[in-house]
Amino acid sequence: MPTSFTVVPVEAQGEERQRDGQQREEEDEGDERDRGTGDGIARESSPFINCAELGRRSMYEGKNMALFEEEMDSNPMVSSLLNKLANYTNLTQGVVEHEADEDSKRKEVKGPQMGTFIGVYLPCLQNILGVILFLRLTWIVGTAGVLESFIIVFMCCACTMLTAISMSAIATNGVVPAGGSYYMISRSLGPEFGGAVGLCFYLGTTFAGAMYILGTIEILLTYISPSAAIFKVADAGEETEAMLNNMRVYGTCIVILMAIVVFVGVKYVNKLALVFLACVILSIIAIYAGVIKTAFDPPDFPICLLGNRTLSKRSFDVCAKFTESNNETKTTPLWLLFCDSSLLNATCDDYFSLNNVTEIQGIPGITSGVLTDNLWSAYSEKGSIVEKKDQPSIAGSEESKMGGLPYVFTDIMTYFTMLVGIYFPSVTGIMAGSNRSGDLKDAQKSIPTGTILAISTTSFIYLSCIVLFGACIEGVILRDKFGEAVNGNLVVGTLAWPSPWVIVIGSFFSTCGAGLQSLTGAPRLLQAIARDGIVPFIQIFGHGKANGEPTWALLLTVGICEIGILIASLDSVAPILSMFFLMCYMFVNLACAVQTLLRTPNWRPRFKYYHWTLSFVGMSLCLALMFICSWYYALIAMLIAGCIYKYIEYRGAEKEWGDGIRGLSLNAARYALLRVEDGPPHTKNWRPQLLVLLNLDNEQLVKHPRLLSFTSQLKAGKGLTIVGSVLQGIYLDKCTETHKAEENVKALMGVEKTKGFCQIVVSPNFRDGISYLIQSAGLGGMKHNTVLMAWPQSWKKAENRFSWKNFVDTVRETTSAQQALLVAKNIDLFPTNQERFTEGNIDVWWIVHDGGMLMLLPFLLRQHKVWRKCKMRIFTVAQMDDNSIQMKKDLQMFLYHLRLNAQVEVVEMFENDISAFTYEKTLMMEQRSQMLKQMQLSKNEREREAQLIHDKNTASRSAPAVEASVAAAVPEKVQMTWTKEKFVAEKHKNKDSNVSGFKDIFNMKPNQSNVRRMHTAVKLNGVVLNKSQHAQLVLLNMPGPPKNRKGDENYMEFLEVLTEGLDRVLLVRGSGREVITIYS
């Protein structure tokens, strides 16, 4: 197996670990050119962003909006744009080996190891040459004609041959353990398809057992021992009902007997199979011998016709109306069936009186030319009389009393598609060998060889029998399903040599053997599905006896088989089997086609005579045959398979089998990603594709689960969601924690129903990890455009002195990446997915226009059940020179064009003097910031001094000769040896410097720019509190960080003041492009 390696120099790893702390701090305090500020980025051309004629700084020099003044060039004030927003226009946007691992956990079971001939060829031959050949093939030939019958058989045989080719390719692509066809489908198409089709195929195999048993009972009670019937026919017309009841009773007894035989052991079934198959082969030889004999000595099976109508000879023996004996005319038993007395002047049936009784040979022979009469179809309605073509007939005047007359009637309505459904089960034995793959010595060799050889043999037998039956047997006999015109003999038996009993006994044992094979294969199939554990409620059926025999599965199989027995009609059960088998064959072909087209590296079948076009034709033929047989049965079978598929998918079939559907999904995803333009989508297609930044605690658990709740409420399963987090450290050391964190995040995503992907990054420091996620999360055109994070609540605490710096850097980096930013403040107060707001408002405070994010987010939130009943209110701020009435009208018109329902309110916020409170708050903020800087500076000095001492001591212990040179290199101001006097002097020195520094802090005056910003924050906070204190959610424009990095900590204070007193706040910072449009 080829393996990829990445070589990392050891020295490089060591160097990386050493430059973790000090270099990072120097970068933070270094030149501003080393890292982008996030401002001044060229943004997308828009009617409202970067608009030169409206970007005049003179409009924003007042004190009220000083907090946003640095962004006015790119994000103009709403008040100055509303007249254009009302007539909104938008520019077009640029255009490990899992199977070996699982098998090792399974209990090793030693069973009989069979070869190709006994293990595959004979079971397939026995299943294929089952009940249909002996009981229904002659009737199909007579009803559909030789030509249409040939088409039916050829279609079905072609379908099974193509399926066998596909199956051979899959079976030789690795080891095939127990489960056969189920194993091949599930490992090729995945657990969902495998489980669904496997269970359907199991049902089909079980019902096949019922069909073979019903065939056995039909042969027993119709042809071998009619007197054995428990339910006797009392009145005419009750024959069908009595027959069905007899089949139910006898069928139940036989299925119990067969279950006991199977329970004893599969080796006994195999031994019995040899006996049964010998009977089948003798029967087929007898048929061919009989055909040859008809060429020079046809058998004597006369048929009695009244006009052109076939008569049933069960009630009479002489085919004549009357006989001459001693010059005396006597009526026959046939006369009494049509007349009211035995007298010659009796009142008789009108048709009987007008037509003559004739007798013809039922089997004229292969040289008689009867083939030309049997070429064409003779479909009929239910209850119609079997009539001979081209026979003279005079229609009677009254046709109302035919029910009790000894005619041969058709028991069901016949048509082409119905015959396909009845015939197809006769070719479904092709999986008999693969179902028992666990008992084979070399499944990869035996399954292809045995299956294809068996299909070739049986296809020749079926096709030749169709032609020979049509060439040897009279058409009315062929259409006589139960042989009533030939004294109740099996029709195909009349053709056999030396005796019809060869066929009767052979077919009886053939159907018995096929039933045993079905009851042997079906429980093993169910056991294989149960042991895989993909369908939880059937796992009990994976257990069995100590030698591996599936006892529980056998009991369920017998129970389902009994349902088929209770249906009791072979013609009703056959189409049900056809659906399940055809569905299985269709997916076998699909699996081979998918694997061949994907060209996966593991697809290396030893069987070389396959091609994806053959598999595709086979799949299409299976689907066509399903709907040809019965469109409603086909839909029901697909519905059952679909329900099982969705159930397995819902319960989470956590199996990775390297299946073809997964490969197909990957190929489709790759194709779709290549088709998606790696650029911004059109405004109409824009939706927030979220990168959610989570914080984890020491146990790798999510600190704020409500952030994922809010994500699912905002996304509702649409678009892209990437949930990311950062672990601080080195990946080699944090590998276990990374996997644990990923599992915890995915589990929480499942609980919160957040559809998306999880990505955990390990980085030497937290800030760089966030940067990596913002830069590299996503793939191709599927990248995030919006970052969602929680507000750092503890940014003021001493132990979290860097949290505010990480936060501000994240704001700058999202701006540099032209991504929107959503910051949820007080996230733990946000609602869960189970909560419902019955009333309240979602308030939008629209200060500056940055693409329409503030308009779009409430609309998306209100699609979710949590926020559905909340009303949307939009507030904007008017300055001294603004016409607030006109602003309100323009905003209402804009919302009308956007098709958004919201209340509109314009808040007037006039300039006034800066209050003493604002001045004092700004002063306190700057003093605190200065104190933190000095404390940090003194700490850094102490750390550097301690490091120098540590280096000195380490060097002195390791090499005394080096000590002098190191001491000489140390600056004089650093004291390497401490005395009491030096310690006191140094202490007073530091104390004096600290005292003078603190005096400077208390004597400082606040920066006027900061005063104006604080004034904006205080004023705006007061207005927002007045209007929106009780709102369920407040959305607010988030001002950008200052271009001068020295004021970052002040920026956090401004945001804190701006949102003070509000429960739930979502600070929104646009990406710099339009995200909402009025156009369709």
PDB file of N, CA and C in Angstrom, residues 1001-1038:
ATOM      1  N   ILE A1001      -0.032  59.178  36.454  1.00  0.00           N
ATOM      2  CA  ILE A1001      -1.349  58.673  36.047  1.00  0.00           C
ATOM      3  C   ILE A1001      -2.454  59.537  36.617  1.00  0.00           C
ATOM      4  N   PHE A1002      -2.329  59.874  37.895  1.00  0.00           N
ATOM      5  CA  PHE A1002      -3.409  60.635  38.525  1.00  0.00           C
ATOM      6  C   PHE A1002      -3.420  62.102  38.114  1.00  0.00           C
ATOM      7  N   ASN A1003      -2.307  62.579  37.529  1.00  0.00           N
ATOM      8  CA  ASN A1003      -2.276  63.962  37.060  1.00  0.00           C
ATOM      9  C   ASN A1003      -2.594  64.096  35.575  1.00  0.00           C
ATOM     10  N   MET A1004      -2.856  62.946  34.872  1.00  0.00           N
ATOM     11  CA  MET A1004      -3.059  63.003  33.421  1.00  0.00           C
ATOM     12  C   MET A1004      -4.436  63.558  33.078  1.00  0.00           C
ATOM     13  N   LYS A1005      -4.572  64.047  31.836  1.00  0.00           N
ATOM     14  CA  LYS A1005      -5.841  64.540  31.305  1.00  0.00           C
ATOM     15  C   LYS A1005      -6.298  63.610  30.186  1.00  0.00           C
ATOM     16  N   PRO A1006      -7.618  63.397  30.044  1.00  0.00           N
ATOM     17  CA  PRO A1006      -8.107  62.468  29.016  1.00  0.00           C
ATOM     18  C   PRO A1006      -7.908  63.012  27.613  1.00  0.00           C
ATOM     19  N   ASN A1007      -7.698  62.060  26.676  1.00  0.00           N
ATOM     20  CA  ASN A1007      -7.572  62.403  25.259  1.00  0.00           C
ATOM     21  C   ASN A1007      -8.928  62.848  24.723  1.00  0.00           C
ATOM     22  N   GLN A1008      -8.942  63.957  23.971  1.00  0.00           N
ATOM     23  CA  GLN A1008     -10.216  64.519  23.489  1.00  0.00           C
ATOM     24  C   GLN A1008     -10.930  63.571  22.520  1.00  0.00           C
ATOM     25  N   SER A1009     -10.160  62.849  21.713  1.00  0.00           N
ATOM     26  CA  SER A1009     -10.776  61.891  20.795  1.00  0.00           C
ATOM     27  C   SER A1009     -11.502  60.796  21.567  1.00  0.00           C
ATOM     28  N   ASN A1010     -10.868  60.323  22.644  1.00  0.00           N
ATOM     29  CA  ASN A1010     -11.526  59.308  23.464  1.00  0.00           C
ATOM     30  C   ASN A1010     -12.757  59.856  24.155  1.00  0.00           C
ATOM     31  N   VAL A1011     -12.695  61.128  24.556  1.00  0.00           N
ATOM     32  CA  VAL A1011     -13.860  61.750  25.196  1.00  0.00           C
ATOM     33  C   VAL A1011     -15.035  61.767  24.232  1.00  0.00           C
ATOM     34  N   ARG A1012     -14.770  62.147  22.961  1.00  0.00           N
ATOM     35  CA  ARG A1012     -15.866  62.195  21.979  1.00  0.00           C
ATOM     36  C   ARG A1012     -16.424  60.795  21.711  1.00  0.00           C
ATOM     37  N   ARG A1013     -15.551  59.815  21.651  1.00  0.00           N
ATOM     38  CA  ARG A1013     -16.025  58.444  21.442  1.00  0.00           C
ATOM     39  C   ARG A1013     -16.868  57.963  22.626  1.00  0.00           C
ATOM     40  N   MET A1014     -16.397  58.238  23.823  1.00  0.00           N
ATOM     41  CA  MET A1014     -17.165  57.848  25.003  1.00  0.00           C
ATOM     42  C   MET A1014     -18.508  58.573  25.033  1.00  0.00           C
ATOM     43  N   HIS A1015     -18.498  59.821  24.572  1.00  0.00           N
ATOM     44  CA  HIS A1015     -19.748  60.582  24.519  1.00  0.00           C
ATOM     45  C   HIS A1015     -20.752  59.895  23.587  1.00  0.00           C
ATOM     46  N   THR A1016     -20.274  59.444  22.429  1.00  0.00           N
ATOM     47  CA  THR A1016     -21.146  58.731  21.490  1.00  0.00           C
ATOM     48  C   THR A1016     -21.698  57.456  22.121  1.00  0.00           C
ATOM     49  N   ALA A1017     -20.805  56.688  22.780  1.00  0.00           N
ATOM     50  CA  ALA A1017     -21.237  55.424  23.376  1.00  0.00           C
ATOM     51  C   ALA A1017     -22.275  55.660  24.461  1.00  0.00           C
ATOM     52  N   VAL A1018     -22.050  56.642  25.326  1.00  0.00           N
ATOM     53  CA  VAL A1018     -22.976  56.912  26.428  1.00  0.00           C
ATOM     54  C   VAL A1018     -24.315  57.388  25.892  1.00  0.00           C
ATOM     55  N   LYS A1019     -24.282  58.337  24.937  1.00  0.00           N
ATOM     56  CA  LYS A1019     -25.534  58.877  24.386  1.00  0.00           C
ATOM     57  C   LYS A1019     -26.329  57.789  23.661  1.00  0.00           C
ATOM     58  N   LEU A1020     -25.622  57.017  22.811  1.00  0.00           N
ATOM     59  CA  LEU A1020     -26.312  55.992  22.026  1.00  0.00           C
ATOM     60  C   LEU A1020     -26.856  54.902  22.932  1.00  0.00           C
ATOM     61  N   ASN A1021     -26.094  54.562  23.982  1.00  0.00           N
ATOM     62  CA  ASN A1021     -26.579  53.558  24.930  1.00  0.00           C
ATOM     63  C   ASN A1021     -27.837  54.038  25.631  1.00  0.00           C
ATOM     64  N   GLY A1022     -27.874  55.305  25.981  1.00  0.00           N
ATOM     65  CA  GLY A1022     -29.069  55.831  26.624  1.00  0.00           C
ATOM     66  C   GLY A1022     -30.288  55.769  25.719  1.00  0.00           C
ATOM     67  N   VAL A1023     -30.106  56.095  24.443  1.00  0.00           N
ATOM     68  CA  VAL A1023     -31.215  56.044  23.491  1.00  0.00           C
ATOM     69  C   VAL A1023     -31.699  54.613  23.300  1.00  0.00           C
ATOM     70  N   VAL A1024     -30.735  53.675  23.145  1.00  0.00           N
ATOM     71  CA  VAL A1024     -31.100  52.270  22.926  1.00  0.00           C
ATOM     72  C   VAL A1024     -31.819  51.714  24.143  1.00  0.00           C
ATOM     73  N   LEU A1025     -31.318  52.015  25.340  1.00  0.00           N
ATOM     74  CA  LEU A1025     -31.979  51.540  26.550  1.00  0.00           C
ATOM     75  C   LEU A1025     -33.401  52.080  26.650  1.00  0.00           C
ATOM     76  N   ASN A1026     -33.590  53.316  26.281  1.00  0.00           N
ATOM     77  CA  ASN A1026     -34.915  53.935  26.365  1.00  0.00           C
ATOM     78  C   ASN A1026     -35.929  53.223  25.463  1.00  0.00           C
ATOM     79  N   LYS A1027     -35.482  52.772  24.295  1.00  0.00           N
ATOM     80  CA  LYS A1027     -36.400  52.177  23.319  1.00  0.00           C
ATOM     81  C   LYS A1027     -36.417  50.647  23.359  1.00  0.00           C
ATOM     82  N   SER A1028     -35.286  50.035  23.678  1.00  0.00           N
ATOM     83  CA  SER A1028     -35.150  48.587  23.438  1.00  0.00           C
ATOM     84  C   SER A1028     -34.724  47.799  24.653  1.00  0.00           C
ATOM     85  N   GLN A1029     -34.920  48.347  25.843  1.00  0.00           N
ATOM     86  CA  GLN A1029     -34.446  47.636  27.027  1.00  0.00           C
ATOM     87  C   GLN A1029     -35.159  46.295  27.205  1.00  0.00           C
ATOM     88  N   HIS A1030     -36.432  46.222  26.788  1.00  0.00           N
ATOM     89  CA  HIS A1030     -37.216  45.002  26.981  1.00  0.00           C
ATOM     90  C   HIS A1030     -37.345  44.194  25.691  1.00  0.00           C
ATOM     91  N   ALA A1031     -36.557  44.513  24.692  1.00  0.00           N
ATOM     92  CA  ALA A1031     -36.602  43.744  23.445  1.00  0.00           C
ATOM     93  C   ALA A1031     -35.996  42.356  23.661  1.00  0.00           C
ATOM     94  N   GLN A1032     -36.479  41.385  22.894  1.00  0.00           N
ATOM     95  CA  GLN A1032     -35.932  40.026  23.008  1.00  0.00           C
ATOM     96  C   GLN A1032     -34.516  39.955  22.451  1.00  0.00           C
ATOM     97  N   LEU A1033     -34.216  40.784  21.451  1.00  0.00           N
ATOM     98  CA  LEU A1033     -32.873  40.810  20.875  1.00  0.00           C
ATOM     99  C   LEU A1033     -32.637  42.188  20.274  1.00  0.00           C
ATOM    100  N   VAL A1034     -31.438  42.725  20.488  1.00  0.00           N
ATOM    101  CA  VAL A1034     -31.050  44.021  19.922  1.00  0.00           C
ATOM    102  C   VAL A1034     -29.884  43.791  18.972  1.00  0.00           C
ATOM    103  N   LEU A1035     -30.056  44.214  17.714  1.00  0.00           N
ATOM    104  CA  LEU A1035     -28.984  44.154  16.724  1.00  0.00           C
ATOM    105  C   LEU A1035     -28.449  45.566  16.533  1.00  0.00           C
ATOM    106  N   LEU A1036     -27.129  45.695  16.583  1.00  0.00           N
ATOM    107  CA  LEU A1036     -26.511  47.006  16.615  1.00  0.00           C
ATOM    108  C   LEU A1036     -25.277  47.011  15.735  1.00  0.00           C
ATOM    109  N   ASN A1037     -25.090  48.096  14.982  1.00  0.00           N
ATOM    110  CA  ASN A1037     -23.846  48.245  14.228  1.00  0.00           C
ATOM    111  C   ASN A1037     -22.655  48.217  15.175  1.00  0.00           C
ATOM    112  N   MET A1038     -21.658  47.428  14.805  1.00  0.00           N
ATOM    113  CA  MET A1038     -20.455  47.332  15.629  1.00  0.00           C
ATOM    114  C   MET A1038     -19.392  48.253  15.047  1.00  0.00           C
TER     115      MET A1038
END
